[in-house]
Amino acid sequence: MRKWLALVVLALVALPAFAQQAAVPPTTANPFFEAWTTPFGVPPFAQIKEAHYLPAFNEGITRERKETDAIAKDPQAPTFANSLEALDQAGEFLDRVEIVFYGQLSAETNDALQGIAKEVAPMLSALNDDINLNEALFARVKAVWEKRDTLGLTQEQKKLVEETYKDFVRGGANLDANGKERLRAINKELSLIGLKFGDNVLKETNTYRLVIEKKEDLAGLPSGLVGAAADAAKNAKLEGKWVFGLQAPSIWPFLQYADNRELRRQILMAYVSRADHGDANDNKAILSKIAALRAEKAQLLGYKTWADFILDRNMAKVPARVYGLLDQLWTPALAVAHKEAEDIQAVIRAGGQKFKLEPWDWRYYSEKVKKARYDFDEEALRPYFKLDNVRDGAFYVANKLYGITFTERTDIPRYHTEVRTFEVKDADGSHLGVFMTDYHPRPGKRGGAWSGRYRNQYFRDGKDIRPIVVNVCNFSRPTGDAPALLSLEEVETLFHEFGHGLNSLFSRVHYKGVARVPRDFVELPSQIMENWVLEPDVLKVYARHWKTGEVIPSELIAKVDRARKYGQGFASVEYLAASYLDMDWHTLSQPREESTTEFENASMAKIHMMPEIFVRYRSTYFNHIFGGGTGYSAGYYSYIWAEVLVADAFQAFKERGIFDQATAKSFRTNILERPGTEDAMTVYVRFRGHEPSVEPLLVKRGLKEAPIPGMP
Ligand SMILES: [Zn+2]
């Protein structure tokens, strides 16, 4: 979940920062109308009040409109400098307002900020449309794009021309008047029915209740879950009973622990039949319409299918590559899942039962297998993971890899007393950026963990403006006498977000238009950092008991490793099946003849889906791909794509040493500094020497035995 949230926030903060240009201040009281003289130009948080945002947004929008109009109306012939570069630099005032506002909206929000967010959303969207549909502006971009090979541009400049041109074209700039009109109509309808799809899923999820009246039906359930079900019953005026629902914290532990097989069946069947009851909340016709409209839009814009349209901007590029990856993983995953099914069936038989394993039995019995084989308590790890030590462990890894240093500073403005600020210096002592941490939950902070920025890196007038980066998380607080102690998952999250942070800190691009990273590439810099968490050489630096200073015992780590490999067959199969379903819906090039149910069944039959496992999301509630916007349509695969990259990339460190300097240097230069300035696969191959192989991930997930060195 944290990875998904981080993506959303990355998208939110993938906004350019500001130049300290002289502005004529209409009011000296509003910090957005002034240059910032704070250390490193960090936003003067204490001086920025809610009342400052709206006037600043208005001013920023007015200025950006004027700036882009001026470019469109420039009497000079279009050049890279007066059109592309000028367009890239437009909107700096607005960028500075946006980056502070959206950072605060996520980390330190209140009703006033949320109100402002609703007010400015349509204003910003209208500005965006006005720029994208400005024909004179597009004509200038196109003129430069046509000559791009003859202008003596750098690789990065050429990429800026190509990306900007693509933005306009994908927005419909090349269509005739009829085409533009049809596109606008499709976009409008898609945005409305996408919202309806999501609303239906939400309604169906929230309406269902499994009401339990007899205490014996609670057998097997943990007491915390029973207590929550009793509270839910009270809220529903069903005092003395227990209510379970389809939300994650209720249904998944119920399926894991409830001894009553019939009740497990009921709740799981309710879950998988959401928005599929032929009533007002049914999503079958809606998703059919969405798939058809997307196919039409893609073809209007010159792509064969919606998946071709989406993937054109991703590392995968074409549907065949996504299917190729899924196929490579599917066969071994299915084999392991069948093996897991046999193990579970044996446990059922050993318990004196004769029934055949069904989907509502899987989680329940696999929990029993796991406990018997790998019994250990994750909570036993916590005393070794003191928050400050873990953070220093992440700093240590970055120092060993890249030579960079982190020094705490107390003179830099902060937006909350719990924020800590560090100056980051490169190996040669030069300033690299500012890094802030904001690690504990607060009422004004949303859930999850993410890496954001209060200023992006960019060049202005030949000067390299360095970034201001923040990691925002919701980690366990100190309790009693103990300092903040993290769970293993929290430790991995800290390293993960720190990886996104390093990506931002190392950035060295000249144009904001090339700072965008493809969705199936952006999790590489973050996920890879998680690999150093359990390395013995790293553990001995940071994982020390907070009271005794003892290094975490290696037997404990070995247990973690073993327990984590169990159940990967099931997890891989249910995830991969959903990825296939997503791709099948979005590679349609002509109207279907089957019903949505027949289509889904055929999609699952084609991959020989096993009947003991349900696809992770059936079509009628697959919100990632059908609910509002484009979301993860033709993109659900990207989670595993990133995992393949990470496992393969870390293999390079495994082969040459986890702190090998040449490998680290190559990773920094190719992957971290300028990932958006070239084709993602090109930079990956330059780092790794070959395209990513799926083998390391198969081994990591326990779907394949590691090759034994020296064996044929
Ligand atoms: Zn992430």
XYZ file of C-alpha atoms in Angstrom, residues 12-13 15 32 36 43 45 48-54 56-57 93-121 124 453-454:
48
model
C 1.442 15.224 -6.899
C 4.828 16.671 -6.120
C 5.968 19.787 -9.926
C 4.844 34.027 -1.969
C 13.108 33.733 0.444
C 10.092 27.895 2.522
C 6.852 27.944 6.916
C 3.100 31.333 5.396
C -0.545 31.594 6.495
C -3.620 29.955 4.978
C -4.862 33.340 3.735
C -1.748 33.642 1.555
C -2.462 30.655 -0.674
C -5.472 31.752 -2.711
C -0.821 33.430 -4.592
C -2.603 30.795 -6.705
C 5.589 31.559 -9.515
C 2.731 29.035 -9.581
C 5.130 26.114 -9.130
C 6.437 27.573 -5.892
C 2.917 28.022 -4.518
C 1.836 24.527 -5.588
C 4.813 22.673 -4.177
C 4.399 24.225 -0.722
C 0.610 23.966 -0.743
C 0.379 20.298 -1.778
C 3.202 19.339 0.571
C 1.320 20.871 3.471
C -2.020 19.485 2.291
C -0.624 15.941 2.723
C 1.457 16.360 5.845
C -0.204 19.084 7.901
C -3.718 19.611 6.585
C -6.896 21.168 7.985
C -10.373 22.124 6.764
C -9.168 25.461 5.403
C -6.460 23.854 3.232
C -8.893 21.200 2.001
C -11.345 23.942 1.054
C -8.640 25.772 -0.890
C -7.715 22.513 -2.655
C -11.285 22.076 -3.938
C -11.421 25.693 -5.025
C -8.177 25.669 -7.009
C -8.597 22.249 -8.687
C -5.665 24.601 -12.469
C 9.858 17.858 -2.180
C 9.658 21.514 -1.224
